[in-house]
Short mmCIF file of C-alpha atoms in Angstrom, two decimals:
data_model
loop_
_atom_site.label_atom_id
_atom_site.label_comp_id
_atom_site.label_asym_id
_atom_site.label_seq_id
_atom_site.Cartn_x
_atom_site.Cartn_y
_atom_site.Cartn_z
CA MET X 1 -56.69 -23.45 105.30
CA LEU X 2 -56.39 -23.05 109.10
CA THR X 3 -59.51 -21.32 110.32
CA LYS X 4 -59.68 -18.57 112.93
CA ARG X 5 -61.15 -19.88 116.17
CA ILE X 6 -64.08 -18.45 118.14
CA ILE X 7 -63.67 -19.27 121.80
CA PRO X 8 -66.50 -18.52 124.34
CA CYS X 9 -65.04 -18.08 127.84
CA LEU X 10 -66.84 -19.24 130.82
CA ASP X 11 -65.74 -17.56 134.01
CA VAL X 12 -66.72 -20.05 136.80
CA LYS X 13 -67.25 -19.16 140.42
CA ASP X 14 -68.70 -21.70 142.90
CA GLY X 15 -69.82 -23.84 139.98
CA ARG X 16 -71.75 -21.12 138.16
CA THR X 17 -70.88 -19.13 135.11
CA VAL X 18 -70.27 -15.44 135.96
CA LYS X 19 -69.11 -12.41 133.93
CA GLY X 20 -68.02 -9.14 135.42
CA THR X 21 -67.14 -5.79 134.15
CA ASN X 22 -63.40 -4.86 134.61
CA PHE X 23 -63.01 -8.03 136.61
CA LEU X 24 -65.58 -6.96 139.18
CA GLN X 25 -69.29 -6.73 139.60
CA LEU X 26 -70.07 -10.36 138.86
CA ARG X 27 -73.41 -11.32 137.33
CA ASP X 28 -74.77 -14.85 137.13
CA ALA X 29 -74.98 -16.45 133.65
CA GLY X 30 -75.80 -20.05 134.24
CA ASP X 31 -74.55 -23.63 134.57
CA PRO X 32 -71.11 -23.96 132.82
CA VAL X 33 -71.71 -27.55 131.45
CA GLU X 34 -75.10 -26.57 129.97
CA LEU X 35 -73.80 -23.39 128.49
CA ALA X 36 -70.68 -25.22 127.10
CA ALA X 37 -72.95 -27.79 125.36
CA ARG X 38 -75.03 -25.00 123.90
CA TYR X 39 -71.86 -23.26 122.64
CA SER X 40 -70.57 -26.48 121.11
CA ASP X 41 -73.80 -27.01 119.25
CA GLU X 42 -73.68 -23.46 118.01
CA GLY X 43 -70.30 -23.98 116.43
CA ALA X 44 -67.73 -22.88 119.18
CA ASP X 45 -64.26 -24.04 118.02
CA GLU X 46 -62.97 -24.29 121.62
CA LEU X 47 -63.87 -23.30 125.12
CA VAL X 48 -62.01 -21.80 127.98
CA PHE X 49 -63.23 -22.24 131.65
CA LEU X 50 -61.56 -19.93 134.08
CA ASP X 51 -62.10 -20.46 137.72
CA ILE X 52 -61.93 -16.79 138.51
CA SER X 53 -62.09 -16.99 142.21
CA ALA X 54 -59.32 -19.59 142.48
CA THR X 55 -56.38 -17.32 142.80
CA LEU X 56 -58.02 -14.91 145.20
CA GLU X 57 -59.62 -17.48 147.55
CA GLY X 58 -57.10 -20.20 147.04
CA ARG X 59 -59.56 -22.67 145.57
CA LYS X 60 -58.50 -25.29 143.08
CA THR X 61 -60.23 -25.64 139.66
CA PHE X 62 -63.27 -27.69 139.75
CA LEU X 63 -61.94 -30.98 138.42
CA GLN X 64 -65.41 -32.49 138.56
CA MET X 65 -66.73 -29.85 136.28
CA VAL X 66 -63.83 -30.55 133.99
CA GLU X 67 -64.76 -34.19 133.88
CA ARG X 68 -68.47 -33.38 133.12
CA VAL X 69 -67.34 -31.04 130.31
CA ALA X 70 -65.02 -33.59 128.82
CA ALA X 71 -67.73 -36.26 128.84
CA ALA X 72 -70.26 -33.93 127.27
CA LEU X 73 -68.20 -32.31 124.58
CA GLN X 74 -66.02 -33.27 121.65
CA ILE X 75 -64.25 -29.98 121.12
CA PRO X 76 -61.08 -28.86 122.77
CA PHE X 77 -61.14 -26.80 126.01
CA THR X 78 -58.80 -25.01 128.25
CA VAL X 79 -58.94 -24.80 131.95
CA GLY X 80 -57.47 -21.93 134.09
CA GLY X 81 -57.49 -20.38 137.46
CA GLY X 82 -55.80 -21.72 140.51
CA ILE X 83 -53.31 -23.86 138.55
CA SER X 84 -50.01 -23.33 140.41
CA THR X 85 -48.00 -26.56 140.28
CA VAL X 86 -47.13 -29.15 137.62
CA ASP X 87 -49.33 -31.57 139.43
CA ASP X 88 -52.25 -29.23 139.16
CA VAL X 89 -51.51 -29.16 135.33
CA SER X 90 -51.40 -32.96 135.11
CA ARG X 91 -54.65 -33.34 137.14
CA ALA X 92 -56.51 -30.90 134.90
CA LEU X 93 -55.39 -32.78 131.79
CA GLU X 94 -56.20 -36.21 133.31
CA ALA X 95 -59.57 -34.96 134.09
CA GLY X 96 -60.11 -34.30 130.31
CA ALA X 97 -58.92 -30.75 129.64
CA ASP X 98 -56.84 -30.30 126.50
CA LYS X 99 -54.83 -27.28 127.68
CA VAL X 100 -54.30 -25.41 130.91
CA SER X 101 -53.93 -21.64 131.26
CA LEU X 102 -51.26 -20.37 133.55
CA ASN X 103 -51.30 -16.83 134.90
CA SER X 104 -50.48 -15.72 138.50
CA ALA X 105 -48.51 -18.75 139.21
CA ALA X 106 -46.30 -18.35 136.10
CA ILE X 107 -45.58 -14.70 137.25
CA ALA X 108 -44.82 -15.89 140.82
CA ARG X 109 -42.57 -18.68 139.44
CA PRO X 110 -41.79 -18.44 135.72
CA SER X 111 -39.97 -21.81 135.64
CA LEU X 112 -43.48 -23.35 136.09
CA VAL X 113 -43.97 -22.78 132.45
CA ASP X 114 -40.82 -24.78 131.52
CA GLU X 115 -41.69 -27.45 133.95
CA ALA X 116 -45.26 -27.82 132.75
CA GLY X 117 -44.32 -27.79 129.12
CA LYS X 118 -41.75 -30.59 129.70
CA ARG X 119 -44.33 -32.66 131.61
CA VAL X 120 -47.22 -32.46 129.28
CA GLY X 121 -46.01 -30.77 126.09
CA SER X 122 -45.99 -27.16 125.04
CA GLN X 123 -49.14 -27.54 123.02
CA SER X 124 -51.10 -27.86 126.30
CA ILE X 125 -49.65 -24.87 128.03
CA VAL X 126 -51.44 -21.51 127.50
CA VAL X 127 -50.04 -18.47 129.34
CA ALA X 128 -52.68 -15.96 130.17
CA ILE X 129 -51.51 -12.40 130.34
CA ASP X 130 -53.71 -9.71 131.86
CA VAL X 131 -52.61 -6.39 130.51
CA LYS X 132 -53.27 -2.67 131.35
CA ARG X 133 -52.02 0.16 129.26
CA THR X 134 -49.85 2.73 130.94
CA LYS X 135 -48.62 5.78 129.22
CA ASP X 136 -46.62 4.34 126.45
CA SER X 137 -46.36 0.77 127.35
CA TRP X 138 -48.40 -2.30 128.49
CA THR X 139 -48.03 -3.68 132.04
CA VAL X 140 -48.89 -7.23 133.33
CA TRP X 141 -51.36 -7.48 136.19
CA THR X 142 -51.86 -10.59 138.32
CA LYS X 143 -54.15 -12.23 140.81
CA ALA X 144 -57.27 -11.73 138.75
CA GLY X 145 -56.29 -8.26 137.85
CA THR X 146 -55.86 -6.86 141.31
CA GLU X 147 -52.11 -6.46 141.47
CA PRO X 148 -49.66 -4.70 139.12
CA THR X 149 -46.52 -6.74 138.51
CA GLY X 150 -44.36 -4.02 136.97
CA ARG X 151 -43.52 -6.43 134.16
CA ASP X 152 -43.67 -5.16 130.65
CA ALA X 153 -46.21 -7.23 128.77
CA LEU X 154 -44.14 -7.52 125.64
CA LEU X 155 -41.09 -8.75 127.47
CA TRP X 156 -43.11 -11.18 129.53
CA ALA X 157 -44.60 -12.51 126.27
CA ASP X 158 -41.11 -13.04 124.90
CA GLU X 159 -40.14 -14.85 128.13
CA VAL X 160 -42.97 -17.26 128.21
CA PHE X 161 -42.48 -18.00 124.61
CA GLN X 162 -38.89 -18.87 125.31
CA ARG X 163 -39.87 -20.95 128.20
CA GLY X 164 -42.07 -23.05 126.00
CA ALA X 165 -45.67 -21.67 126.19
CA GLY X 166 -47.78 -23.07 123.36
CA GLU X 167 -50.20 -20.24 123.13
CA LEU X 168 -50.84 -16.77 124.59
CA LEU X 169 -54.20 -15.65 125.92
CA VAL X 170 -54.00 -11.92 126.20
CA THR X 171 -56.63 -9.92 127.97
CA SER X 172 -56.83 -6.19 127.80
CA MET X 173 -58.09 -5.29 131.31
CA ASP X 174 -58.81 -1.77 130.22
CA ARG X 175 -61.37 -3.22 127.67
CA ASP X 176 -62.52 -6.32 129.56
CA GLY X 177 -66.29 -6.33 130.09
CA THR X 178 -66.55 -2.84 128.50
CA THR X 179 -67.77 -3.99 125.02
CA ALA X 180 -65.72 -1.18 123.60
CA GLY X 181 -63.55 -3.43 121.34
CA TYR X 182 -60.27 -5.33 121.67
CA ASP X 183 -56.99 -3.53 122.13
CA VAL X 184 -56.07 -4.13 118.49
CA GLU X 185 -52.67 -2.37 118.83
CA LEU X 186 -51.66 -4.70 121.80
CA LEU X 187 -52.71 -7.67 119.82
CA ARG X 188 -50.83 -6.82 116.63
CA THR X 189 -47.75 -5.91 118.54
CA LEU X 190 -47.67 -9.18 120.22
CA SER X 191 -48.72 -11.24 117.15
CA ASP X 192 -45.78 -9.79 115.16
CA ARG X 193 -43.36 -10.38 118.00
CA VAL X 194 -44.15 -13.90 119.18
CA SER X 195 -44.54 -16.87 116.81
CA ILE X 196 -47.02 -18.93 118.89
CA PRO X 197 -50.86 -18.68 118.46
CA LEU X 198 -52.42 -15.62 120.08
CA ILE X 199 -55.90 -15.60 121.57
CA ALA X 200 -57.46 -12.09 121.86
CA SER X 201 -59.51 -11.40 124.91
CA GLY X 202 -61.31 -8.37 126.57
CA GLY X 203 -63.69 -5.93 125.10
CA ALA X 204 -65.74 -7.72 122.49
CA GLY X 205 -69.03 -5.95 121.95
CA THR X 206 -69.79 -6.25 118.23
CA GLN X 207 -68.98 -8.56 115.29
CA GLU X 208 -66.90 -5.84 113.98
CA HIS X 209 -64.69 -5.89 117.07
CA VAL X 210 -64.02 -9.54 116.46
CA ARG X 211 -63.29 -8.96 112.78
CA ASP X 212 -60.86 -6.26 113.71
CA ALA X 213 -59.07 -8.41 116.31
CA ILE X 214 -58.44 -10.89 113.50
CA LEU X 215 -57.62 -8.74 110.46
CA LEU X 216 -56.01 -5.67 112.23
CA GLY X 217 -54.89 -7.37 115.59
CA LYS X 218 -53.68 -10.62 113.66
CA ALA X 219 -55.15 -12.71 116.47
CA ASP X 220 -55.33 -16.45 115.73
CA ALA X 221 -58.30 -16.92 117.88
CA VAL X 222 -60.88 -14.70 119.60
CA LEU X 223 -62.24 -15.16 123.03
CA ALA X 224 -65.41 -13.55 124.33
CA ALA X 225 -67.95 -14.05 127.12
CA SER X 226 -70.64 -11.62 127.67
CA ILE X 227 -71.72 -11.21 124.04
CA PHE X 228 -72.41 -14.93 124.01
CA HIS X 229 -73.82 -15.42 127.45
CA TYR X 230 -76.52 -12.79 127.10
CA ASN X 231 -77.29 -13.72 123.51
CA LYS X 232 -76.14 -10.43 122.06
CA ILE X 233 -74.64 -12.22 119.24
CA SER X 234 -74.83 -15.99 118.42
CA ILE X 235 -71.74 -17.87 117.43
CA SER X 236 -73.26 -18.97 114.21
CA GLU X 237 -74.16 -15.33 113.27
CA LEU X 238 -70.70 -14.16 114.19
CA LYS X 239 -69.09 -16.86 112.04
CA SER X 240 -71.27 -15.93 109.03
CA PHE X 241 -70.28 -12.36 109.42
CA LEU X 242 -66.58 -13.26 109.55
CA HIS X 243 -66.98 -15.63 106.59
CA ASN X 244 -68.53 -12.74 104.59
CA ASN X 245 -65.57 -10.69 105.54
CA ASN X 246 -63.29 -13.32 103.94
CA ILE X 247 -62.01 -14.63 107.30
CA PRO X 248 -61.67 -18.44 107.20
CA VAL X 249 -63.90 -19.98 109.88
CA ARG X 250 -65.49 -23.42 110.52
CA LEU X 251 -69.15 -22.94 109.58
CA MET T 1 -63.75 -54.57 121.71
CA ILE T 2 -61.39 -51.60 121.21
CA GLY T 3 -58.13 -51.41 123.03
CA ILE T 4 -56.75 -47.99 123.81
CA ILE T 5 -53.02 -48.15 124.25
CA GLU T 6 -51.96 -46.30 127.44
CA TYR T 7 -48.35 -45.42 127.98
CA GLY T 8 -48.48 -42.15 129.79
CA ALA T 9 -48.34 -39.84 126.72
CA GLY T 10 -51.89 -39.75 125.44
CA ASN T 11 -55.17 -38.00 125.88
CA ILE T 12 -56.70 -41.30 126.81
CA ARG T 13 -59.72 -39.86 128.44
CA SER T 14 -60.74 -37.92 125.47
CA VAL T 15 -60.62 -40.91 123.21
CA SER T 16 -62.43 -43.00 125.82
CA ASN T 17 -65.17 -40.29 126.13
CA ALA T 18 -65.58 -40.19 122.34
CA LEU T 19 -65.96 -44.01 122.22
CA ASN T 20 -68.51 -43.78 125.07
CA ARG T 21 -70.40 -41.31 122.90
CA LEU T 22 -70.49 -43.86 120.10
CA SER T 23 -71.45 -46.63 122.62
CA VAL T 24 -68.31 -48.63 121.70
CA GLN T 25 -66.90 -50.98 124.25
CA HIS T 26 -63.43 -50.44 124.93
CA PHE T 27 -60.66 -50.84 127.56
CA ILE T 28 -57.41 -49.15 128.40
CA SER T 29 -54.16 -50.99 128.93
CA ASN T 30 -50.41 -50.89 128.67
CA LYS T 31 -49.89 -54.63 128.67
CA HIS T 32 -49.49 -56.42 125.33
CA HIS T 33 -51.16 -59.70 126.70
CA GLU T 34 -54.23 -57.67 127.35
CA LEU T 35 -54.09 -55.56 124.11
CA ASN T 36 -53.76 -58.71 122.13
CA LYS T 37 -57.42 -59.46 123.07
CA ALA T 38 -58.60 -56.23 121.35
CA ASP T 39 -60.33 -56.46 117.89
CA LYS T 40 -58.87 -53.05 117.07
CA LEU T 41 -56.41 -50.70 118.70
CA ILE T 42 -56.18 -46.96 119.19
CA PHE T 43 -52.73 -45.46 119.87
CA PRO T 44 -53.22 -41.90 121.10
CA GLY T 45 -50.26 -39.57 121.63
CA VAL T 46 -49.51 -36.09 122.70
CA GLY T 47 -46.52 -34.33 123.86
CA GLU T 48 -42.83 -34.86 122.94
CA ALA T 49 -41.60 -37.86 120.72
CA ARG T 50 -38.54 -38.83 122.70
CA SER T 51 -40.49 -39.07 125.98
CA ALA T 52 -43.20 -41.04 124.27
CA MET T 53 -40.67 -43.53 122.82
CA ASP T 54 -39.03 -43.85 126.14
CA ALA T 55 -42.40 -44.53 127.77
CA LEU T 56 -43.12 -47.18 125.20
CA THR T 57 -39.76 -48.81 125.84
CA ARG T 58 -40.48 -48.75 129.67
CA VAL T 59 -43.76 -50.58 129.27
CA GLY T 60 -42.28 -52.99 126.75
CA LEU T 61 -44.52 -52.24 123.78
CA THR T 62 -42.04 -51.00 121.23
CA ASP T 63 -41.54 -54.21 119.41
CA TRP T 64 -45.03 -55.37 119.92
CA LEU T 65 -46.38 -52.25 118.21
CA LYS T 66 -44.61 -53.24 115.01
CA GLU T 67 -46.32 -56.51 114.67
CA VAL T 68 -49.88 -55.69 115.37
CA SER T 69 -52.21 -57.53 112.95
CA VAL T 70 -55.60 -55.99 113.87
CA PRO T 71 -56.75 -52.60 112.61
CA PHE T 72 -54.70 -49.99 114.35
CA LEU T 73 -55.26 -46.11 114.53
CA GLY T 74 -52.48 -43.84 115.61
CA ILE T 75 -53.62 -40.40 116.60
CA CYS T 76 -51.45 -37.27 116.50
CA LEU T 77 -48.04 -38.28 117.84
CA GLY T 78 -49.41 -41.81 117.64
CA MET T 79 -49.36 -41.39 113.86
CA GLN T 80 -45.92 -39.74 113.74
CA LEU T 81 -44.27 -42.43 115.74
CA LEU T 82 -45.10 -44.93 113.03
CA PHE T 83 -42.38 -43.33 110.82
CA ASP T 84 -38.80 -44.14 111.28
CA ARG T 85 -37.58 -40.75 112.60
CA THR T 86 -38.49 -37.35 113.85
CA THR T 87 -36.24 -34.37 114.11
CA GLU T 88 -37.80 -33.67 117.56
CA ARG T 89 -34.74 -34.35 119.70
CA SER T 90 -33.48 -36.57 116.87
CA THR T 91 -35.59 -39.45 117.93
CA ASP T 92 -35.81 -42.86 116.26
CA CYS T 93 -39.41 -43.91 116.11
CA LEU T 94 -41.13 -47.31 115.29
CA GLY T 95 -40.01 -47.44 111.62
CA LEU T 96 -43.10 -48.86 110.06
CA LEU T 97 -43.04 -46.10 107.48
CA ILE T 98 -40.05 -44.53 105.72
CA GLY T 99 -39.81 -40.90 106.42
CA THR T 100 -38.88 -38.10 108.81
CA ASN T 101 -41.23 -35.91 110.81
CA GLU T 102 -40.02 -32.37 110.71
CA ARG T 103 -40.83 -29.16 112.61
CA PHE T 104 -42.96 -26.44 111.00
CA ASN T 105 -40.64 -23.51 110.20
CA SER T 106 -41.83 -20.44 111.98
CA GLU T 107 -38.72 -18.37 111.09
CA GLN T 108 -38.97 -18.37 107.32
CA SER T 109 -42.65 -17.54 107.33
CA VAL T 110 -45.40 -16.05 109.32
CA LEU T 111 -46.61 -19.33 110.47
CA LYS T 112 -47.44 -19.76 114.14
CA VAL T 113 -46.21 -22.93 115.63
CA PRO T 114 -47.83 -25.05 116.94
CA HIS T 115 -50.26 -25.54 114.12
CA MET T 116 -53.37 -25.25 116.31
CA GLY T 117 -56.99 -25.26 115.38
CA TRP T 118 -59.40 -26.49 112.71
CA ASN T 119 -58.00 -27.12 109.36
CA GLN T 120 -59.04 -28.93 106.24
CA VAL T 121 -58.19 -32.47 105.28
CA GLN T 122 -58.20 -33.30 101.59
CA HIS T 123 -58.62 -36.95 100.55
CA LYS T 124 -59.61 -38.89 97.49
CA GLY T 125 -62.74 -40.28 99.09
CA ASN T 126 -61.79 -43.92 98.51
CA CYS T 127 -60.76 -44.86 102.03
CA SER T 128 -63.21 -46.35 104.41
CA LEU T 129 -61.81 -44.15 107.20
CA PHE T 130 -63.36 -41.12 105.41
CA ALA T 131 -66.70 -42.75 104.51
CA GLY T 132 -69.35 -40.07 104.60
CA ILE T 133 -66.79 -37.34 105.14
CA ALA T 134 -66.35 -34.83 102.37
CA PRO T 135 -62.96 -33.80 101.17
CA GLY T 136 -62.12 -30.49 102.85
CA GLU T 137 -63.82 -31.03 106.05
CA LEU T 138 -62.31 -29.47 109.07
CA PHE T 139 -60.61 -31.40 111.93
CA TYR T 140 -58.87 -30.10 115.08
CA PHE T 141 -55.10 -30.15 114.95
CA VAL T 142 -52.40 -29.42 117.53
CA HIS T 143 -48.86 -30.11 116.63
CA SER T 144 -45.42 -28.68 115.87
CA TYR T 145 -44.02 -31.38 113.79
CA TYR T 146 -45.44 -32.85 110.63
CA ALA T 147 -45.25 -36.01 108.68
CA PRO T 148 -44.06 -36.06 105.12
CA LEU T 149 -46.10 -37.06 102.07
CA VAL T 150 -45.47 -40.68 101.52
CA SER T 151 -47.03 -43.63 99.56
CA ALA T 152 -49.34 -44.40 102.50
CA THR T 153 -50.77 -40.96 102.62
CA ILE T 154 -54.46 -40.92 102.20
CA GLY T 155 -55.20 -37.44 103.60
CA THR T 156 -53.29 -34.15 103.17
CA THR T 157 -53.40 -30.73 104.93
CA ASP T 158 -51.79 -27.41 104.08
CA TYR T 159 -50.03 -25.31 106.76
CA GLY T 160 -47.40 -23.48 104.84
CA VAL T 161 -46.46 -26.98 103.61
CA GLN T 162 -48.45 -29.87 102.42
CA PHE T 163 -48.17 -32.71 105.02
CA THR T 164 -49.65 -36.04 105.70
CA SER T 165 -52.82 -35.60 107.91
CA ALA T 166 -54.04 -39.15 107.42
CA LEU T 167 -52.32 -42.35 106.20
CA GLN T 168 -52.96 -46.15 105.81
CA GLN T 169 -50.46 -48.97 105.41
CA LYS T 170 -52.09 -52.32 105.56
CA ASN T 171 -53.86 -52.52 109.01
CA TYR T 172 -52.09 -49.38 110.18
CA TYR T 173 -54.06 -46.18 110.02
CA GLY T 174 -52.91 -42.84 111.26
CA VAL T 175 -54.34 -39.31 111.63
CA GLN T 176 -52.48 -36.24 112.61
CA PHE T 177 -55.65 -34.40 113.83
CA HIS T 178 -57.66 -35.33 116.82
CA PRO T 179 -60.91 -37.02 115.82
CA GLU T 180 -61.86 -37.23 119.51
CA LYS T 181 -61.87 -33.43 119.60
CA SER T 182 -63.23 -32.74 116.10
CA GLY T 183 -66.86 -32.54 116.96
CA ARG T 184 -69.48 -34.54 114.92
CA ILE T 185 -67.13 -35.07 111.95
CA GLY T 186 -64.41 -36.49 114.25
CA LEU T 187 -66.97 -38.88 115.81
CA GLN T 188 -67.83 -39.97 112.20
CA LEU T 189 -64.23 -40.84 111.47
CA LEU T 190 -63.93 -42.82 114.74
CA LYS T 191 -67.18 -44.66 113.92
CA ASN T 192 -65.75 -45.48 110.47
CA PHE T 193 -62.62 -46.89 112.08
CA VAL T 194 -64.69 -48.96 114.47
CA GLU T 195 -67.21 -50.26 111.86
CA LEU T 196 -65.52 -50.09 108.45
CA CYS T 197 -61.77 -50.48 108.80
#
């Protein structure tokens, strides 16, 4: 049976892992490659590295870090942040990343999703969607959560699926960094709607939150950062908990 | 010495990194006169079948691939291309195995496509490729098309449908999953290929 994936996310700025609350107030959480190796040993199924300053400051992803990660680990990983052209995508994969995550650049130029998928295959294209709730809908935000796009999140998910995205990484900005739990309703709505794998992100604080994202939100994978960085929950504990809740995981 | 076949459609670096971890000497090439010097060959593949076949034609490896005599391991698309056909853009493949790769059907079921993540591989335990690896161990998969069950099938996986996740026909081995991305178990499988196959 296909297992549900647990994916630690490392937000990287200037070569260091950081994690903020609601996209701001950054705190230092260590060397990314060291952390990545620790997570891999603890049973992480995949990893995501987001160069969080890339879009704001125009920096490109740290390809050298990608190469070091690829040499150190034998699990898949995704790189995002600052990837704005098909050549950026190719470079990230050539450096050893398995997938790239497109966010602001896809919003600015949606055909990037098609072009990147054609060049490297859809399975390597993750589209990240940062979402804020408005009254009765969900809106897409861009540029590391600093600018509203006016786009409806569900329609944007439909569009990137049509354009050939291989996976969606959906972050609830309302929940991100709050440890108040994932936006389960958003996840379930998207999972029922789009037939590519869905990674839940934003808000993990407890093991129960992760369980709910999978069982109620129908997420295929769950991404979290701060609960792992600060040793609130270990990946192996979390997986045992999910296993005991009849969720298939790689133990 | 292991030769990794490079044709612009593979995750060459990941395979190379994994062999480095195993301290296995290897080289990367797309020229058959160089690849002929390898004791064993690894044929990675990601992406779309038609582009991959076109790339193989461009580098002149299509016919050569059909007549390899050393142990050969196709990975992911590299396994699927051993069959005679795929419905992915109706592409003719290498034709070493009879059968057609088909797309997972996400419309008639709740399956997400691609099949992405860690899934179990069942095997009978009598193939050297799986030496020391228990049936039901998890490997990392990423694919939208799957290979049918055939007489060469040595490993199967369930994702709405039972499909071939490992095969062997004479010196040709193939795995649908990515051993180079499957942690310790994946390294064991690569080690088996290098040492036992």
